[in-house]
Coordinates of N, CA and C in Angstrom, one line a residue:
D487 N 40.9 9.9 -77.0 CA 40.5 11.7 -76.9 C 41.2 12.3 -78.0
Y488 N 40.1 13.3 -78.0 CA 40.6 14.8 -79.4 C 40.0 16.1 -78.6
V489 N 40.8 16.6 -78.6 CA 40.7 18.1 -78.1 C 41.0 19.0 -79.3
D490 N 39.9 19.9 -79.8 CA 40.3 21.3 -80.8 C 39.8 22.3 -80.8
L491 N 40.8 23.0 -80.8 CA 40.4 24.3 -80.8 C 39.3 25.4 -81.6
C492 N 39.6 24.6 -83.0 CA 38.3 25.2 -83.6 C 37.0 25.4 -83.3
G493 N 36.4 26.5 -83.2 CA 35.3 26.8 -83.1 C 33.9 27.2 -84.4
E494 N 34.9 26.6 -85.6 CA 33.7 26.5 -86.7 C 32.7 25.7 -86.9
P495 N 31.5 26.2 -86.7 CA 30.3 25.2 -86.4 C 30.5 24.1 -87.6
E496 N 30.9 24.7 -89.0 CA 30.6 23.6 -89.8 C 31.6 22.5 -90.1
F497 N 32.9 23.0 -89.6 CA 34.0 22.1 -89.0 C 33.2 20.6 -88.3
I498 N 32.6 21.6 -87.1 CA 32.4 20.8 -86.0 C 31.3 19.8 -86.4
E499 N 30.4 20.2 -86.9 CA 29.3 19.4 -87.5 C 29.7 18.6 -88.5
R500 N 30.6 18.5 -89.5 CA 31.1 17.7 -90.4 C 31.8 16.7 -90.1
M501 N 32.7 17.3 -88.6 CA 33.4 15.7 -88.3 C 32.5 14.9 -87.4
A502 N 31.5 15.7 -86.7 CA 30.0 14.7 -86.1 C 29.6 13.9 -86.9
L503 N 29.3 14.8 -88.1 CA 29.0 13.4 -89.1 C 29.3 12.4 -89.7
R504 N 30.9 13.0 -89.9 CA 31.7 11.7 -90.3 C 32.2 10.7 -89.5
Y505 N 32.3 11.4 -88.0 CA 33.4 10.2 -87.4 C 32.4 10.3 -86.1
G506 N 31.4 10.9 -85.7 CA 30.9 10.9 -84.7 C 30.4 9.4 -84.1
D507 N 30.1 8.3 -84.9 CA 29.7 7.1 -84.5 C 30.6 6.5 -83.8
A508 N 31.5 6.3 -85.1 CA 33.0 5.6 -84.4 C 33.6 6.0 -83.6
A509 N 33.3 7.6 -83.1 CA 34.2 7.9 -81.4 C 33.3 7.6 -80.5
R510 N 31.8 7.5 -80.3 CA 30.8 7.1 -79.7 C 31.3 5.7 -79.2
D511 N 31.2 4.8 -80.4 CA 31.3 3.2 -80.3 C 32.7 2.9 -79.7
A512 N 34.0 4.0 -80.1 CA 35.1 3.4 -79.5 C 35.4 4.1 -78.1
G513 N 34.3 4.6 -77.5 CA 34.4 5.5 -76.5 C 35.6 6.7 -76.1
V514 N 35.4 7.6 -77.4 CA 36.5 8.3 -77.8 C 35.6 9.8 -77.3
R515 N 36.2 10.4 -75.9 CA 36.0 11.9 -75.9 C 36.3 12.7 -77.2
V516 N 34.9 14.0 -77.6 CA 35.8 14.5 -78.5 C 35.3 15.8 -77.8
V517 N 36.1 16.9 -78.1 CA 36.2 18.3 -77.4 C 36.5 19.3 -78.1
H518 N 35.7 19.8 -78.9 CA 35.7 21.1 -79.9 C 35.6 22.5 -79.4
A519 N 36.0 23.1 -79.9 CA 35.8 24.6 -79.5 C 36.5 25.2 -78.0
C520 N 37.6 25.0 -78.1 CA 38.4 25.1 -76.7 C 39.0 26.5 -77.3
A521 N 38.8 27.4 -78.0 CA 40.1 28.7 -78.0 C 38.9 29.9 -77.7
F522 N 39.6 30.8 -78.1 CA 39.3 32.2 -77.8 C 37.9 32.8 -77.9
D523 N 37.3 32.1 -79.3 CA 36.3 32.5 -79.9 C 35.0 32.0 -78.5
S524 N 35.3 30.7 -78.4 CA 34.4 29.8 -77.6 C 34.3 29.9 -76.3
V525 N 35.3 29.8 -75.4 CA 35.4 29.5 -73.8 C 34.8 30.6 -73.2
P526 N 35.6 31.9 -73.4 CA 34.8 32.8 -73.3 C 33.1 33.1 -73.3
A527 N 32.6 32.9 -74.3 CA 31.4 32.7 -74.3 C 30.7 31.8 -73.7
D528 N 31.4 30.6 -73.3 CA 30.7 29.4 -72.7 C 30.7 29.9 -71.2
I529 N 31.8 30.2 -70.7 CA 31.7 30.5 -69.6 C 30.9 32.1 -68.8
G530 N 31.1 32.6 -69.9 CA 30.0 33.7 -69.7 C 28.3 33.8 -69.7
A531 N 28.1 32.8 -70.4 CA 26.7 32.1 -70.3 C 26.6 31.3 -69.5
I532 N 27.4 30.7 -68.8 CA 27.2 29.8 -67.5 C 27.4 31.0 -66.5
F533 N 28.0 31.6 -66.3 CA 28.0 32.6 -65.3 C 26.8 33.4 -65.3
T534 N 26.6 33.9 -66.2 CA 25.0 34.7 -66.5 C 24.0 33.6 -66.1
A535 N 23.8 32.6 -66.2 CA 22.6 32.1 -66.2 C 22.4 31.8 -64.5
M536 N 23.8 31.4 -64.2 CA 23.9 31.1 -62.7 C 23.2 32.3 -61.9
Q537 N 23.5 33.5 -62.2 CA 22.8 34.6 -61.5 C 21.4 34.7 -61.4
F538 N 20.7 33.7 -61.5 CA 19.3 34.0 -62.1 C 18.5 32.8 -60.4
T539 N 17.9 33.2 -59.4 CA 17.5 32.5 -58.8 C 16.1 31.5 -59.5
P540 N 16.4 30.2 -59.3 CA 14.8 29.6 -59.6 C 13.4 30.1 -58.8
P541 N 12.4 30.5 -59.4 CA 12.2 29.6 -61.1 C 12.8 30.7 -62.3
S542 N 13.3 31.6 -61.7 CA 13.4 32.5 -62.8 C 15.1 31.8 -63.7
R543 N 14.8 32.3 -65.0 CA 15.6 31.4 -66.1 C 16.3 32.6 -66.8
C544 N 17.7 32.3 -67.4 CA 18.2 33.1 -68.5 C 17.8 32.9 -69.6
A545 N 17.1 33.9 -70.3 CA 16.8 33.8 -71.7 C 17.2 33.8 -72.7
H546 N 18.3 34.6 -72.5 CA 19.2 35.1 -73.6 C 20.3 36.1 -73.0
V547 N 21.4 35.5 -74.1 CA 23.0 36.1 -73.6 C 23.3 37.1 -74.7
N548 N 23.9 38.3 -74.4 CA 24.7 38.5 -75.7 C 26.1 39.0 -75.1
M549 N 27.1 38.7 -76.2 CA 28.6 38.7 -75.6 C 29.2 40.0 -76.5
Y550 N 29.7 40.9 -75.5 CA 30.1 42.2 -76.2 C 31.5 42.0 -76.2
H551 N 32.4 42.4 -77.3 CA 33.9 42.3 -77.1 C 34.4 43.8 -77.5
T552 N 35.0 44.2 -76.4 CA 35.8 45.8 -76.4 C 37.3 45.4 -76.5
V553 N 37.9 46.4 -77.5 CA 39.3 46.4 -77.7 C 39.9 47.9 -77.3
K554 N 40.8 47.8 -76.9 CA 42.0 48.8 -76.7 C 43.2 48.6 -77.1
V555 N 43.5 49.5 -78.4 CA 44.7 49.3 -79.3 C 45.5 50.8 -78.9
A556 N 46.4 50.4 -78.2 CA 47.5 51.7 -77.8 C 47.8 52.5 -79.4
E557 N 47.7 52.0 -80.5 CA 48.2 52.9 -81.4 C 47.2 53.3 -82.1
G558 N 45.8 52.6 -81.9 CA 44.7 53.3 -82.6 C 44.7 52.2 -83.5
A559 N 43.5 52.7 -84.6 CA 43.0 51.8 -85.2 C 44.5 51.4 -86.2
S560 N 45.2 51.9 -86.6 CA 46.1 51.5 -87.4 C 47.2 50.3 -86.6
G561 N 47.2 50.1 -85.1 CA 48.0 49.0 -84.7 C 47.2 47.8 -84.7
A562 N 45.9 47.8 -85.2 CA 45.1 46.6 -84.7 C 45.1 45.6 -85.8
Y563 N 45.1 44.4 -85.4 CA 45.5 43.5 -86.5 C 44.8 42.1 -85.8
A564 N 44.5 41.0 -86.9 CA 43.6 40.1 -86.8 C 44.4 38.8 -87.3
H565 N 44.6 37.5 -86.8 CA 45.5 36.5 -87.3 C 45.0 36.1 -88.8
A566 N 45.5 35.9 -89.7 CA 45.5 35.2 -91.1 C 44.4 34.1 -91.4
T567 N 44.6 33.4 -90.1 CA 43.8 32.0 -90.3 C 42.1 32.3 -89.8
T568 N 42.2 33.1 -88.6 CA 41.0 34.0 -88.0 C 40.2 34.8 -89.2
F569 N 40.5 35.3 -90.4 CA 40.2 35.8 -91.5 C 39.9 34.6 -92.5
E570 N 40.8 33.9 -92.9 CA 40.3 32.6 -93.6 C 39.2 32.1 -93.3
A571 N 39.1 31.7 -92.0 CA 38.2 31.0 -91.5 C 36.6 31.5 -91.5
A572 N 36.9 33.1 -91.5 CA 35.4 33.8 -92.0 C 35.2 33.6 -93.1
V573 N 35.9 33.9 -94.0 CA 35.7 33.6 -95.5 C 35.2 32.3 -96.0
H574 N 35.8 31.5 -95.5 CA 35.3 30.0 -95.7 C 34.1 29.7 -95.2
G575 N 33.4 30.1 -94.1 CA 32.4 30.2 -93.2 C 31.1 31.0 -94.1
F576 N 31.5 31.8 -94.5 CA 30.5 32.7 -95.1 C 29.9 32.1 -96.4
A577 N 31.3 31.4 -97.0 CA 30.9 31.1 -98.5 C 30.7 29.9 -98.4
G578 N 30.4 28.9 -97.1 CA 29.8 27.6 -97.3 C 28.4 27.5 -96.2
V579 N 28.0 28.8 -96.4 CA 26.6 29.0 -95.8 C 25.6 27.7 -96.2
G580 N 25.6 27.4 -97.7 CA 24.4 26.8 -97.9 C 24.8 25.5 -97.6
E581 N 25.9 25.1 -97.8 CA 26.5 23.8 -97.5 C 26.1 23.4 -96.0
A582 N 26.9 24.1 -95.0 CA 26.6 24.2 -93.5 C 25.2 23.9 -93.7
R583 N 24.2 24.7 -93.7 CA 22.8 24.4 -93.7 C 22.2 23.0 -93.9
E584 N 22.7 22.9 -94.9 CA 22.2 21.2 -95.3 C 23.0 20.1 -94.2
Q585 N 24.4 20.5 -93.7 CA 25.0 19.8 -92.8 C 24.3 19.8 -91.5
R586 N 24.0 20.5 -91.2 CA 23.0 20.8 -89.8 C 22.0 20.3 -89.7
K587 N 21.3 20.1 -91.1 CA 20.1 19.5 -90.9 C 20.2 18.4 -90.9
Q588 N 21.2 17.4 -91.8 CA 21.5 16.0 -91.7 C 22.0 15.5 -89.9
L589 N 22.4 16.5 -89.4 CA 22.9 16.1 -87.9 C 21.9 16.3 -87.2
L590 N 21.1 17.4 -87.5 CA 19.7 17.1 -86.0 C 18.9 15.8 -87.1
D591 N 18.6 16.0 -88.0 CA 18.0 14.5 -88.5 C 18.6 12.9 -87.6
R592 N 20.0 13.1 -87.4 CA 20.7 11.9 -87.0 C 20.0 12.1 -85.7
M593 N 20.3 13.1 -84.9 CA 20.1 13.2 -83.8 C 18.5 13.1 -83.3
E594 N 17.7 13.3 -83.7 CA 16.3 13.1 -83.7 C 16.1 11.8 -84.1
A595 N 16.4 11.1 -84.8 CA 16.0 9.5 -85.0 C 16.8 8.7 -83.7
R596 N 17.7 9.2 -83.7 CA 18.6 8.5 -82.2 C 17.7 8.9 -80.6
A597 N 17.5 10.0 -80.8 CA 16.6 10.7 -79.1 C 15.5 11.1 -79.9
P598 N 14.4 10.8 -79.9 CA 13.3 12.0 -80.4 C 13.2 13.3 -79.0
G599 N 13.2 14.3 -80.0 CA 13.4 15.6 -79.2 C 14.6 16.0 -79.0
S600 N 15.7 15.7 -78.9 CA 16.8 16.0 -78.5 C 17.6 17.3 -79.7
S601 N 16.8 17.4 -80.8 CA 17.3 18.1 -81.6 C 16.5 19.5 -81.4
K602 N 15.7 19.6 -80.6 CA 15.0 21.0 -80.4 C 15.5 21.4 -79.4
G603 N 15.8 22.6 -79.5 CA 16.1 23.7 -78.0 C 14.6 23.9 -77.4
A604 N 15.4 24.5 -76.4 CA 14.5 24.8 -75.3 C 13.6 26.1 -76.1
P605 N 11.8 25.9 -75.7 CA 11.3 27.1 -76.0 C 11.7 28.2 -76.0
P606 N 11.4 29.4 -76.6 CA 12.0 30.7 -76.1 C 11.2 31.1 -75.0
I607 N 12.2 32.3 -74.5 CA 11.3 32.6 -73.4 C 11.2 34.5 -73.5
G608 N 9.9 35.1 -73.6 CA 10.1 36.3 -73.7 C 10.6 36.9 -75.1
P609 N 10.2 38.3 -75.3 CA 10.6 39.0 -76.4 C 12.0 38.6 -76.7
R610 N 12.3 37.9 -78.1 CA 13.8 38.0 -78.3 C 14.3 39.4 -78.4
L611 N 15.5 39.1 -77.9 CA 16.7 40.6 -77.7 C 17.1 41.4 -78.7
R612 N 16.8 42.3 -79.2 CA 17.7 42.9 -80.3 C 19.1 43.3 -80.1
A613 N 20.0 42.9 -80.8 CA 21.3 43.0 -80.5 C 21.6 44.5 -81.1
R614 N 22.6 45.4 -80.4 CA 22.9 46.5 -81.2 C 24.0 46.6 -82.1
P615 N 23.6 47.0 -83.4 CA 24.8 47.0 -84.2 C 26.1 48.2 -83.6
G616 N 26.8 47.5 -84.5 CA 28.0 48.1 -83.6 C 29.1 48.8 -84.7
P617 N 29.9 49.4 -84.1 CA 30.5 49.7 -82.8 C 29.6 50.9 -82.1
F618 N 29.4 50.8 -80.8 CA 28.4 51.6 -80.3 C 29.1 52.0 -78.9
F619 N 29.0 53.2 -77.9 CA 29.5 53.4 -76.8 C 28.4 52.7 -75.8
H620 N 29.2 51.9 -74.9 CA 28.3 50.9 -73.9 C 28.1 51.7 -72.8
P621 N 27.2 52.6 -72.4 CA 27.3 53.1 -71.2 C 27.9 52.4 -69.9
R622 N 27.0 51.7 -69.6 CA 27.7 50.5 -68.2 C 29.3 50.1 -68.7
L623 N 30.1 49.9 -69.7 CA 31.1 49.5 -69.7 C 31.5 50.6 -69.8
Q624 N 31.7 51.7 -70.2 CA 32.2 53.1 -70.5 C 33.3 52.5 -71.6
K625 N 33.2 51.9 -72.3 CA 34.0 51.6 -73.4 C 33.2 51.5 -75.2
W626 N 33.8 51.6 -75.8 CA 33.2 51.4 -77.4 C 33.2 50.1 -77.3
A627 N 32.2 49.5 -77.8 CA 31.8 48.1 -78.1 C 31.4 47.6 -78.9
F628 N 31.0 46.2 -79.5 CA 30.5 45.7 -80.6 C 29.9 44.2 -80.0
L629 N 28.5 43.8 -80.7 CA 28.6 42.3 -80.5 C 29.7 41.1 -80.9
F630 N 30.0 40.6 -80.3 CA 31.3 39.7 -80.5 C 30.6 38.7 -81.6
P631 N 31.1 38.6 -82.7 CA 30.7 37.8 -83.9 C 31.1 36.4 -83.8
G632 N 31.8 36.0 -83.0 CA 32.8 35.0 -82.9 C 31.6 33.6 -82.2
P633 N 31.1 33.8 -81.3 CA 30.8 32.4 -80.9 C 29.1 32.3 -81.5
D634 N 28.8 31.0 -82.1 CA 27.8 30.8 -82.5 C 26.7 29.9 -81.6
A635 N 25.8 30.6 -81.6 CA 24.7 29.6 -80.8 C 24.8 28.2 -80.8
A636 N 24.9 27.5 -82.0 CA 25.3 26.2 -81.9 C 26.4 25.8 -81.2
V637 N 27.5 26.7 -81.3 CA 28.6 25.9 -80.3 C 28.4 26.3 -78.9
V638 N 28.2 27.7 -78.6 CA 27.6 27.5 -77.2 C 26.7 26.9 -76.7

């Protein structure tokens, strides 16, 4: 079995294309995206969806991130690998788009309809650009850029 903290969709999809069939054939369980960027988004999305009583359904979830740094902005920092992953992610957008298409085509060939998401419900939510003061949170917040809809 394989467990990975990596939540970068490009890496996850590349590994699925390269090793997915072999892992499935060998009965290997593969779990990606088990770290800070992904787990809170997964748990938050599930929790939010569970608040709706059927037939109501949760159509959209936005995850906001708040930061409190005692020393102010000068005391804030991020890990170098997080920055590196972001740079590589933005640089490889074209390759990632083609890779996702290949993966969805493979899924569709195996099980028709499986690569299609659920039909949208209602109007698409407009995310607020940030940072902004969130009145319900009573904090400055920004839309969390970490979780990719393909991962969550």
